Coordinates of C-alpha atoms in Angstrom, one line a residue:
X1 CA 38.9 -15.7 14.4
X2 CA 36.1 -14.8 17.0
X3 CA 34.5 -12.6 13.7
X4 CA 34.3 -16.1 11.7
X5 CA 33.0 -18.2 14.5
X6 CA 30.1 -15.9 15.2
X7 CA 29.5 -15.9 11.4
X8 CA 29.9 -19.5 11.4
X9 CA 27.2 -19.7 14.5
X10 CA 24.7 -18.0 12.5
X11 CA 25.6 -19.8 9.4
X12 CA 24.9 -23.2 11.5
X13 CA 21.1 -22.2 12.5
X14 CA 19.9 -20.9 8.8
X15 CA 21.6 -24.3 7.4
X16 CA 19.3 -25.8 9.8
X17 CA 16.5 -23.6 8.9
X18 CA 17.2 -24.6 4.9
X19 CA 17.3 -28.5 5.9
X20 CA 14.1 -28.2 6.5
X21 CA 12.5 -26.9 3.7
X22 CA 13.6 -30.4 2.1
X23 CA 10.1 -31.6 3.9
X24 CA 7.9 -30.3 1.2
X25 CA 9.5 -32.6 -1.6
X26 CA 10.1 -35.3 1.1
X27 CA 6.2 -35.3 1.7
X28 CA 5.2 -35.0 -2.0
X29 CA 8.1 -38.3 -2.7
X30 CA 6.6 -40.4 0.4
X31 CA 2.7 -39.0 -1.0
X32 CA 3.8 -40.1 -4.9
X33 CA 5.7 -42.8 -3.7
X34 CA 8.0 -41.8 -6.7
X35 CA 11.0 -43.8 -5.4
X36 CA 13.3 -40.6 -4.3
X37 CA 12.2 -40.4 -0.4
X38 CA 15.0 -41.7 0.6
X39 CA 17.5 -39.1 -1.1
X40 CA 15.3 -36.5 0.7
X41 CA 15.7 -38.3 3.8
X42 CA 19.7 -38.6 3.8
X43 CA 19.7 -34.7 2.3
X44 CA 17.9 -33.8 5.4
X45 CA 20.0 -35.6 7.8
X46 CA 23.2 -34.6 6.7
X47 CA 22.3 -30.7 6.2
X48 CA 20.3 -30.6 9.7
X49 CA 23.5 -32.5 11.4
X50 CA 26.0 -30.3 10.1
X51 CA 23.9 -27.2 11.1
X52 CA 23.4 -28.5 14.2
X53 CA 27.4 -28.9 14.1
X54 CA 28.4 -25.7 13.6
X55 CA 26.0 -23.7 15.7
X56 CA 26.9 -25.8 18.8
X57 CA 30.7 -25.3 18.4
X58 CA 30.3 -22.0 18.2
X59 CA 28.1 -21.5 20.1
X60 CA 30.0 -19.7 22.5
X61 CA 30.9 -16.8 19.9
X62 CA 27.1 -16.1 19.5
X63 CA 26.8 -12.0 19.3
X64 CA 25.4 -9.1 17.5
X65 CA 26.9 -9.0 14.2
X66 CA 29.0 -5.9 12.5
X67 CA 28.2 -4.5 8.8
X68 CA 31.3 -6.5 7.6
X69 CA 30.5 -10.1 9.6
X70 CA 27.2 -9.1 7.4
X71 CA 29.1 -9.1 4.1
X72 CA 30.8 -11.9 5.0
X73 CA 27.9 -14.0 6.1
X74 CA 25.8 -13.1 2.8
X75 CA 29.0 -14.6 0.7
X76 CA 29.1 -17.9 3.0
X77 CA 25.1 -18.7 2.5
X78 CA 25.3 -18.5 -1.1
X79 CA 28.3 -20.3 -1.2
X80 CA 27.8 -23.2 1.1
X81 CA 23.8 -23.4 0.1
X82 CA 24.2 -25.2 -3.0
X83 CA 26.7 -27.6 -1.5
X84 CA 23.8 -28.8 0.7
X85 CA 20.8 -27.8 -2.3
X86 CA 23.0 -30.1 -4.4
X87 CA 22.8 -33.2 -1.8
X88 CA 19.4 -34.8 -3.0
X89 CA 21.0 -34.4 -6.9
X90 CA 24.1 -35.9 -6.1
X91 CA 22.2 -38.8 -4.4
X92 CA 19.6 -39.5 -7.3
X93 CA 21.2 -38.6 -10.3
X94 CA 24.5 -40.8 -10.7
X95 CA 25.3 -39.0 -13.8
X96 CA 26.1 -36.0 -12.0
X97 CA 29.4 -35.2 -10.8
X98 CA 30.3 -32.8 -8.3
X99 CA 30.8 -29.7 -10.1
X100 CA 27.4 -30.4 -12.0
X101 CA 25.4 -31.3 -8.9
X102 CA 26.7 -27.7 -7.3
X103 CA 25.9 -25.9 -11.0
X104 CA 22.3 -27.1 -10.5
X105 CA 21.9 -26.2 -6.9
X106 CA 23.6 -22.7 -7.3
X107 CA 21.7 -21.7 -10.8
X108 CA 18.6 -22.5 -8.4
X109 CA 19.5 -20.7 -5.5
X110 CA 20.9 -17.7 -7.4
X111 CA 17.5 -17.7 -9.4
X112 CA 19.6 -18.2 -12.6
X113 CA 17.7 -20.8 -14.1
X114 CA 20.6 -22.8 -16.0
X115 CA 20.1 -26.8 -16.0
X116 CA 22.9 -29.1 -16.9
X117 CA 19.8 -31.8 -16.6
X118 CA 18.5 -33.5 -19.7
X119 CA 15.0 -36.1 -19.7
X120 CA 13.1 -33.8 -17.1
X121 CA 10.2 -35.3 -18.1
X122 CA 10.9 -38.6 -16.7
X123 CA 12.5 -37.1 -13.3
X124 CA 10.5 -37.6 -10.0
X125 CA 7.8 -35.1 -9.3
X126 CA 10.4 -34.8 -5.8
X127 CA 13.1 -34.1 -7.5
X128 CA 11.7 -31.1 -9.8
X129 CA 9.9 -29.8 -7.1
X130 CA 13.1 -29.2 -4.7
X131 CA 14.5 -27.8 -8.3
X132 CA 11.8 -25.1 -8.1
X133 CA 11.2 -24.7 -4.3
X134 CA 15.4 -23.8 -4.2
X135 CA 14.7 -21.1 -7.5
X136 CA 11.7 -19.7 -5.2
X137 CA 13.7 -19.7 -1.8
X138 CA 17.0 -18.0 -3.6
X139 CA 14.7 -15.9 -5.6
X140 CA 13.6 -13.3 -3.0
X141 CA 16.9 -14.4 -0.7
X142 CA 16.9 -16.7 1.9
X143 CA 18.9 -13.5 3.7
X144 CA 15.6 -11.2 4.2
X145 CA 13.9 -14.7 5.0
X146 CA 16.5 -15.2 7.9
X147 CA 16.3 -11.4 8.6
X148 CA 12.5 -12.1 9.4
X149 CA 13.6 -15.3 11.9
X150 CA 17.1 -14.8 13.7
X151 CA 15.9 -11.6 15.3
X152 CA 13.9 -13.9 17.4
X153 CA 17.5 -16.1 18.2
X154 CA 18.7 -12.5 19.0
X155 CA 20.7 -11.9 16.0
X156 CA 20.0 -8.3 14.5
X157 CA 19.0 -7.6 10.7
X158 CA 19.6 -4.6 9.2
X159 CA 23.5 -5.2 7.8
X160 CA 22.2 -8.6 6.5
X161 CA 19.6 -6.9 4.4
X162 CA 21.4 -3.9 3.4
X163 CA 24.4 -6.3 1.9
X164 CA 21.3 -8.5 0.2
X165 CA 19.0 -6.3 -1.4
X166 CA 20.2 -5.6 -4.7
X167 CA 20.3 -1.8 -6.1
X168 CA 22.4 0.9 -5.5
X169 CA 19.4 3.0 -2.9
X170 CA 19.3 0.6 -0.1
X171 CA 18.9 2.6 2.8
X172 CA 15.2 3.2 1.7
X173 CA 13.2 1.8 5.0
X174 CA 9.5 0.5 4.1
X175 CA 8.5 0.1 7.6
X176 CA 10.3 1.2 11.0
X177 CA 11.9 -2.6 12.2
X178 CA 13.7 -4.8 9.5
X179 CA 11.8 -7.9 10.5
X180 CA 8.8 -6.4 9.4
X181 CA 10.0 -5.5 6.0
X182 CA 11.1 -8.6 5.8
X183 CA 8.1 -10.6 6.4
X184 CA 6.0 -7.7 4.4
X185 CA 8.1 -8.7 1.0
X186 CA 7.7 -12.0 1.7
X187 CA 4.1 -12.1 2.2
X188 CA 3.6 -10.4 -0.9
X189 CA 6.4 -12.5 -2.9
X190 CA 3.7 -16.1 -1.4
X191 CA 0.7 -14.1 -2.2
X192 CA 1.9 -13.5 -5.9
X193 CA 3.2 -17.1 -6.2
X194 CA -0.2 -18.4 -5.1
X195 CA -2.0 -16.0 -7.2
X196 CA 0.1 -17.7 -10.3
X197 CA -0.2 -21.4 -8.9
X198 CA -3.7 -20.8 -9.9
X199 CA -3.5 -18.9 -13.0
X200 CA -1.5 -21.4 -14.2
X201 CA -4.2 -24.3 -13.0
X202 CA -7.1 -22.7 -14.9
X203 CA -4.6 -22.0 -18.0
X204 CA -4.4 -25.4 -18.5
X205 CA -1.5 -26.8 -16.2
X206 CA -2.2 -30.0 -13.4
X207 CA -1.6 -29.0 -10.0
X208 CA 2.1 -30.4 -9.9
X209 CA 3.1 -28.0 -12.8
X210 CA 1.3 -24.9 -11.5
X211 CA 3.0 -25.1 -8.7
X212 CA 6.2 -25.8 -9.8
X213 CA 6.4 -23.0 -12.6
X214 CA 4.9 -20.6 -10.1
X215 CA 7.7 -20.9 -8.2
X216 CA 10.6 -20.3 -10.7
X217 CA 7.9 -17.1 -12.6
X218 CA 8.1 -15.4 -9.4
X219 CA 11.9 -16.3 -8.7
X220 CA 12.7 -15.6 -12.3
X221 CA 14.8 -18.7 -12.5
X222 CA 13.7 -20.9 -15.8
X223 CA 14.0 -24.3 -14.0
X224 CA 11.3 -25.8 -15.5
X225 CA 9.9 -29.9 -15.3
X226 CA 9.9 -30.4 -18.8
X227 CA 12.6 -30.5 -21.2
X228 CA 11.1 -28.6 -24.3
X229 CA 10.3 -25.9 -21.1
X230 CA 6.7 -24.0 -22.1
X231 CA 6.8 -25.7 -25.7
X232 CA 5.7 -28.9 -23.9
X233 CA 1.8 -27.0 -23.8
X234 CA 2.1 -25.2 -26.8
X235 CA -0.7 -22.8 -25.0
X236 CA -0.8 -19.4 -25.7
X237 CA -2.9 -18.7 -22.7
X238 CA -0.3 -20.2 -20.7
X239 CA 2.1 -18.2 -21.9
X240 CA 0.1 -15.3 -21.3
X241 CA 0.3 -16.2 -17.5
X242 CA 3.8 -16.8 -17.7
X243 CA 4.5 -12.8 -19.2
X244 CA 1.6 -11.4 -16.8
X245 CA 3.5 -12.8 -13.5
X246 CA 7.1 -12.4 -15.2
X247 CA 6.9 -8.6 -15.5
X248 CA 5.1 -8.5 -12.5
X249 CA 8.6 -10.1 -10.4
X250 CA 10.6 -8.3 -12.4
X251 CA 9.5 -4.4 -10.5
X252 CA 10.5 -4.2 -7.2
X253 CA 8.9 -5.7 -4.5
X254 CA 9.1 -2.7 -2.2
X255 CA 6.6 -0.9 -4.5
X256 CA 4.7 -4.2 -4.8
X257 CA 4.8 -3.9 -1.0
X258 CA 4.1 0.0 -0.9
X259 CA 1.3 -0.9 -3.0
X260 CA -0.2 -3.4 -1.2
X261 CA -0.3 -1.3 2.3
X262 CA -1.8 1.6 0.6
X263 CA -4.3 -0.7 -1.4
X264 CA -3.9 1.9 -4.5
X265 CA -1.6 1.1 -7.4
X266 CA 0.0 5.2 -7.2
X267 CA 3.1 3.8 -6.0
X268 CA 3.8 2.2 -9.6
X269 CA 3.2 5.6 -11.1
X270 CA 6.4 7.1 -8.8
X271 CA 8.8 4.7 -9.3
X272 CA 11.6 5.7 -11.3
X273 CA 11.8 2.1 -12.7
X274 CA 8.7 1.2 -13.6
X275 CA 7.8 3.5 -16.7
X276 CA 11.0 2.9 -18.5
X277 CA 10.4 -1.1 -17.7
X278 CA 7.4 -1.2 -19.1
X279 CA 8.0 1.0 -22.5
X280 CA 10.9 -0.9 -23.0
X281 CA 9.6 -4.4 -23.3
X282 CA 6.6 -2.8 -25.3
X283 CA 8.6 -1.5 -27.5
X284 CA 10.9 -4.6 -27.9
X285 CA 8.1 -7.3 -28.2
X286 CA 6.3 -5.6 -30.7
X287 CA 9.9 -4.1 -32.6
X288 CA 11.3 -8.0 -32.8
X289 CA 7.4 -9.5 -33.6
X290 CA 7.8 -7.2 -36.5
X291 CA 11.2 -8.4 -37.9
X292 CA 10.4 -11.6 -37.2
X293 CA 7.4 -11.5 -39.4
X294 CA 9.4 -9.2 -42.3
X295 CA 12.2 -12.0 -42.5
X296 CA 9.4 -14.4 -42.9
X297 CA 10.0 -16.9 -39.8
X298 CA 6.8 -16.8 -39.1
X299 CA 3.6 -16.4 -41.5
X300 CA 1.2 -14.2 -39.6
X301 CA 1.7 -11.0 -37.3
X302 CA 0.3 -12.6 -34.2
X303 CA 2.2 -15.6 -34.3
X304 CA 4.9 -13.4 -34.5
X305 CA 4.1 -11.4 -32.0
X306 CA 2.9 -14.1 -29.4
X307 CA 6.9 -15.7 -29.9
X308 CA 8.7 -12.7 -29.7
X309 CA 6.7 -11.5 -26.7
X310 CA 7.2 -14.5 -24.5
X311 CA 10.6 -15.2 -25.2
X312 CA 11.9 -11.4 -24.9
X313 CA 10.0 -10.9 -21.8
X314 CA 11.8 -14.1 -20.6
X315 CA 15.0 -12.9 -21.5
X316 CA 15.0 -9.2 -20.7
X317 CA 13.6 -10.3 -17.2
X318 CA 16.2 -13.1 -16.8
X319 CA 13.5 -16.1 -16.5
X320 CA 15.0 -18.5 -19.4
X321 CA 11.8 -19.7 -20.4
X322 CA 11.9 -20.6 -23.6
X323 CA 9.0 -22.1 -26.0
X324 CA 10.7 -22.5 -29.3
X325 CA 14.6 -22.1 -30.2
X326 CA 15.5 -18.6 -30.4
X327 CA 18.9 -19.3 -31.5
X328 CA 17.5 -19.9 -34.8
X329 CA 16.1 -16.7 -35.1
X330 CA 18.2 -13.6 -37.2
X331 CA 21.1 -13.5 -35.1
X332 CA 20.5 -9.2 -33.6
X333 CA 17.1 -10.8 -31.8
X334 CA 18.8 -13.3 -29.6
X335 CA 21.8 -10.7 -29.0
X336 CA 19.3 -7.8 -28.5
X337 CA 17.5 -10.0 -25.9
X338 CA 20.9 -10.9 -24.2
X339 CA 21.2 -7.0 -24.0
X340 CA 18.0 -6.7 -22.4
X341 CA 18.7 -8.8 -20.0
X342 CA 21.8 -6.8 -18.4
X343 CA 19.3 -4.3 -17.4
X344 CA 15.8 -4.3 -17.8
X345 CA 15.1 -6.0 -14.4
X346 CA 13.8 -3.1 -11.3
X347 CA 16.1 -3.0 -8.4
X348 CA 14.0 -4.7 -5.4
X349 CA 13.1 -7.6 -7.8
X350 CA 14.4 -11.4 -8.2
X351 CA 15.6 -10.2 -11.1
X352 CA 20.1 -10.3 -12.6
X353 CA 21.6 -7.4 -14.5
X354 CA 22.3 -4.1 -13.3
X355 CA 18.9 -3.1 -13.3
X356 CA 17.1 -0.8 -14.7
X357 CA 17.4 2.0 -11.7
X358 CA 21.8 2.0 -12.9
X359 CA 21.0 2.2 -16.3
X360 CA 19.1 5.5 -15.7
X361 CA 21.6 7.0 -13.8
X362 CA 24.0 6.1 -16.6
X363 CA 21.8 7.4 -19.2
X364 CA 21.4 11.1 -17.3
X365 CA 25.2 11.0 -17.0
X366 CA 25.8 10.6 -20.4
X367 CA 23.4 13.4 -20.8
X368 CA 24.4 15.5 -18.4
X369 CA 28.8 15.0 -19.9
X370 CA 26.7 16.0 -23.5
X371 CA 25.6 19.1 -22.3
X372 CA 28.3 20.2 -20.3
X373 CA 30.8 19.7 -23.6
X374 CA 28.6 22.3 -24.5
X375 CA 28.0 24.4 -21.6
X376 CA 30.7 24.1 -19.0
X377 CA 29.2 26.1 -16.3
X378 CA 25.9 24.3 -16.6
X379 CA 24.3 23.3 -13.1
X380 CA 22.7 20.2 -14.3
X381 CA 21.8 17.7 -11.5
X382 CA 20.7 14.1 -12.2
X383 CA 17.1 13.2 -11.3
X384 CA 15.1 9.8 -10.3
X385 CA 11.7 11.0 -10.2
X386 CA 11.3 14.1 -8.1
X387 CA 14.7 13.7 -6.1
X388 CA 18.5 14.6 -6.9
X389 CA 20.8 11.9 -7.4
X390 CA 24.0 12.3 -5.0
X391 CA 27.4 12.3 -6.8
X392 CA 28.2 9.6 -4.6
X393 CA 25.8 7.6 -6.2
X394 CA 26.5 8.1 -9.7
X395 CA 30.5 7.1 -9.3
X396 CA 29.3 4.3 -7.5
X397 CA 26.9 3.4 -10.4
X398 CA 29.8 4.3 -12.8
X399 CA 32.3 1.7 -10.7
X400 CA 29.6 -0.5 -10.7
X401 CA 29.0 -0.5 -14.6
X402 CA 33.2 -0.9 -14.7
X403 CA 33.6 -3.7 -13.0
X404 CA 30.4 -5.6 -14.5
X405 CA 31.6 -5.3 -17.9
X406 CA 35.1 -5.9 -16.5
X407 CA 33.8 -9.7 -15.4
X408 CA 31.9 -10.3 -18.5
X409 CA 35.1 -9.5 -20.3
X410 CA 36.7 -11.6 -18.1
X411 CA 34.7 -14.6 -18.1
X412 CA 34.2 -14.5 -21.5
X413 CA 37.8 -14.8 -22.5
X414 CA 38.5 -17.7 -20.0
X415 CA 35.8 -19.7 -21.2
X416 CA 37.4 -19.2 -25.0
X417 CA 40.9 -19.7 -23.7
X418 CA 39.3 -23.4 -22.1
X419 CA 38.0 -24.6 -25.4
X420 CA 34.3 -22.7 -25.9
X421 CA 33.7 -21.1 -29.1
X422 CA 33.3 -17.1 -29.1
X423 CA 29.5 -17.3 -29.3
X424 CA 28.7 -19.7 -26.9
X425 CA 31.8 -18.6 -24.4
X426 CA 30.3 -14.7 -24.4
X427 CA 26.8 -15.8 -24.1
X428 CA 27.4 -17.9 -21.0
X429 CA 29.2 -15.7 -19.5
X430 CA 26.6 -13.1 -19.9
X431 CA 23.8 -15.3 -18.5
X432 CA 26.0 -16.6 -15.4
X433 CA 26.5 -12.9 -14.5
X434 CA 23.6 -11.7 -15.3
X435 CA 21.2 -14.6 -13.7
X436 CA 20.1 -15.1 -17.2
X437 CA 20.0 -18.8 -17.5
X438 CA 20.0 -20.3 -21.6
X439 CA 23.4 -18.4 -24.0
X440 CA 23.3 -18.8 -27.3
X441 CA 25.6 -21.5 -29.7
X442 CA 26.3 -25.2 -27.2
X443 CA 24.6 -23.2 -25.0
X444 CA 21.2 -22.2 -26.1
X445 CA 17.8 -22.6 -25.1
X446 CA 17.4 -26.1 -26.8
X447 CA 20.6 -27.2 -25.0
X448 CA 21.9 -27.5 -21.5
X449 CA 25.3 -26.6 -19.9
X450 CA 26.4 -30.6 -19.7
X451 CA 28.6 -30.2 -22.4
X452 CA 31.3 -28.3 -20.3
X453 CA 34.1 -28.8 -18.5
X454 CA 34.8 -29.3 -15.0
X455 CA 36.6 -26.2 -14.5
X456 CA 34.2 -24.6 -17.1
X457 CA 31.2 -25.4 -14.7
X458 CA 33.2 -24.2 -11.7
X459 CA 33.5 -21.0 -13.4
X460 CA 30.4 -20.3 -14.6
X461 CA 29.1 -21.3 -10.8
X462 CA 31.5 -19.0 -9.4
X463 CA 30.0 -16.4 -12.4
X464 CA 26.2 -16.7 -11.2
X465 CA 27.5 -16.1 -7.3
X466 CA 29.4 -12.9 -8.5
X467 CA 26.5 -11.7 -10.5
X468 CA 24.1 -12.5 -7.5
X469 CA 25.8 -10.9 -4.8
X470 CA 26.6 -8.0 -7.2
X471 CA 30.1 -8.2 -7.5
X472 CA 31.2 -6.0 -4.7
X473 CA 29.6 -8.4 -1.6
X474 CA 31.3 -10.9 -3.0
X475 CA 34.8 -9.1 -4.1
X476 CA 35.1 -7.2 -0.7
X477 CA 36.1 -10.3 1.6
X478 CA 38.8 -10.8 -0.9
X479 CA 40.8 -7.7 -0.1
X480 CA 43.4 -7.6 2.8
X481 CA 41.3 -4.5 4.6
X482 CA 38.4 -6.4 5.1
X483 CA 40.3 -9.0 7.4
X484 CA 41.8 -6.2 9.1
X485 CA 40.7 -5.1 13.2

């Protein structure tokens, strides 16, 4: 139990770091006068209290925490997050039940993007902006935040950060102490959400909206303070900002960061991601703008083209913008963008899927089986870039790939078995998991995820936790050895 109380003691002071992050809407409710201060007020005394709570009775416990108390820390702040996220919901929105209000908190904190809310419009500027501050704060990970703080509390770093940064090469050090790295990835992830506040402005947006969509671009969440999402401007230029700073948080920070302290942009030309990214979404935006125009949806080729490119982008970088209804589209579009979306994302980015670094690997495995069919004495290693990819790596890779399609599988046939059409059941599923946001069918980008159960909801939460933690953080504290001295 002394493993779990020291978890909880650290648990206790990052709740009490997250209450306060409920000042920024707080000020902006008590500035507007919009009539939800008070929610923010009770959110903050409740969280803060119960932080406070737990970091005082355990206060005894406080010490330097192992590779598995990491593991099992990472689970517990995305898990018990969005119960406090959810508080300010709960308290406005008396439509909301429980397992709604924790959907919305944990689609924003897992950067999925996925709203069981309807009449945004008419919400409280407060209200939408903790929806997009949560999407920005879950987006990079409130871990390598608290990695950057609780060294200064005495709590070491490096086992949360290597159980939060998503990818299969996390060992990769960008400067010599963790707190650095930490603070260098977040100072590029405000400078890029600044930089997009005010692309936004001078697109077109009011200061409210700028802000808020530049914090769910660069979180890659979708939460958005209108209901028709982007169609409420109907601006191509806006749009235009929306793609730019989309792709841009979909590469890895790291190289972002690598970038930055070499002030040249070589590092994009040596990352293994990058390239194949970029020709990909090329490829597909001006591939679908094509067949869009050929099946006649729309009249002209840039029309065509301005649709296809903002919505596939959206999708493949697992945003959930949307300005028109896809769904509508021919039916392999939407299904090729839900495709995208399971790995076009870099590792290193706010980005769900596998990313695009696994789907390499997988692609010079399948190779690499081709050829030695073939050739069965062939020495034919698999490459990123310049170095050799460990065998090690690839089977983890090749588990990974397993046991994600395992839980899409999985989720998908619940979610029929409970009453969800085929379409709309795989598509959620494939969103949850993948931080996605909009499915297709009840659940497409002109509808929200109200429709569902209770024990739907629940699942599909539980789906956008497994896909954030990727899987194995999250399935590890479930097995008897883990609980094992």
């Amino acid at each position: 139990m002394s493993r779990l109380f020291a978890v909880v003691n650290v648990l206790g002071r990052m709740v009490l770091i997250f209450g306060l992050t409920m000042l920024i809407p707080l000020g902006l409710a008590l500035w507007n006068d919009d009539g939800a201060g008070w929610v923010f007020e009770e959110s903050i005394l409740i969280t803060m209290g119960c932080g406070l709570l737990m970091w005082l009775a355990t206060r005894r416990y406080k010490r330097e925490l192992q590779t598995r108390d990491g593991f099992l820390l990472v689970v517990l702040v995305w898990s018990v997050l969005p119960a406090f996220a959810m508080l300010p919901l709960l308290f406005y929105l008396p439509q909301l039940n429980l397992s709604m209000a924790y959907f919305e908190a944990a689609s924003g904190l897992t950067a999925t993007g996925a709203t069981v809310l309807s009449g945004l419009d008419a919400l409280p500027p407060s209200i939408n902006l903790w929806r997009g501050e949560i999407i920005w704060l879950g987006g990079m990970g409130l871990i390598v935040l608290a990695v950057a703080i609780l060294p200064l509390l005495g709590v070491g770093g490096r086992q949360l950060l290597n159980a939060e940064i998503p990818g299969p090469m996390k060992e990769n050090k960008l400067t010599p102490r963790i707190a650095e790295t930490a603070k260098g990835l977040w100072t590029i992830y405000a400078t890029l959400t600044l930089a997009c506040a005010i692309a936004y402005r001078w697109a077109g947006m009011d200061w409210f909206d700028a802000v808020m969509h530049a914090f769910t671009t660069l979180g890659l969440g979708g939460f958005s303070s209108h209901d028709a999402s982007y169609g409420y401007w109907d601006s191509p230029l806006i749009e235009a900002v929306a793609i730019v700073f989309m792709l841009i948080a979909g590469i890895n920070f790291a190289t972002h960061f690598l970038a930055w302290r070499a002030k040249s942009l070589i590092s994009y030309r040596y990352d293994s991601e990058v390239g194949w990214y970029v020709v990909i979404m090329l490829i597909s935006c001006v591939g679908l703008a094509l067949h869009l125009w050929f099946a006649e949806v729309y009249a002209d080729p840039l029309t065509a083209l301005r649709y296809a490119a903002f919505n596939i982008v959206s999708v493949a970088t697992t945003t959930g913008y949307s300005n028109t209804d896809y769904s509508l589209w021919p039916m392999f579009i939407p299904l090729w963008m839900l495709f995208l979306s399971g790995f076009c994302t870099s590792s290193g980015s706010t980005g769900g899927g596998i990313k695009m670094i696994r789907a390499r690997i997988l692609y010079q495995q399948v190779y690499r089986e081709m050829i030695m069919i073939m050739h069965p004495n062939a020495v034919i290693p698999a490459k990123l870039g310049r170095s050799v990819v460990a065998s090690r790596v690839i089977q983890a890779v090749l588990v990974f790939l397993f046991v994600y399609t395992a839980s899409i599988a999985f989720m998908a046939l619940i979610l029929t078995l409970s009453g969800l059409d085929v379409i709309t059941a795989f598509s959620a599923a494939v969103a949850c998991i993948n931080n996605l946001g909009p499915g297709l069918g009840d659940v497409g980008p002109a509808n929200t995820y109200a429709l569902l159960t209770d024990f739907q909801t629940w699942l599909c939460s539980f789906a956008m936790l497994l896909g954030r933690l990727e899987f194995f953080t999250l399935l590890v504290i479930f097995t008897p050895a883990f609980w094992r001295k």
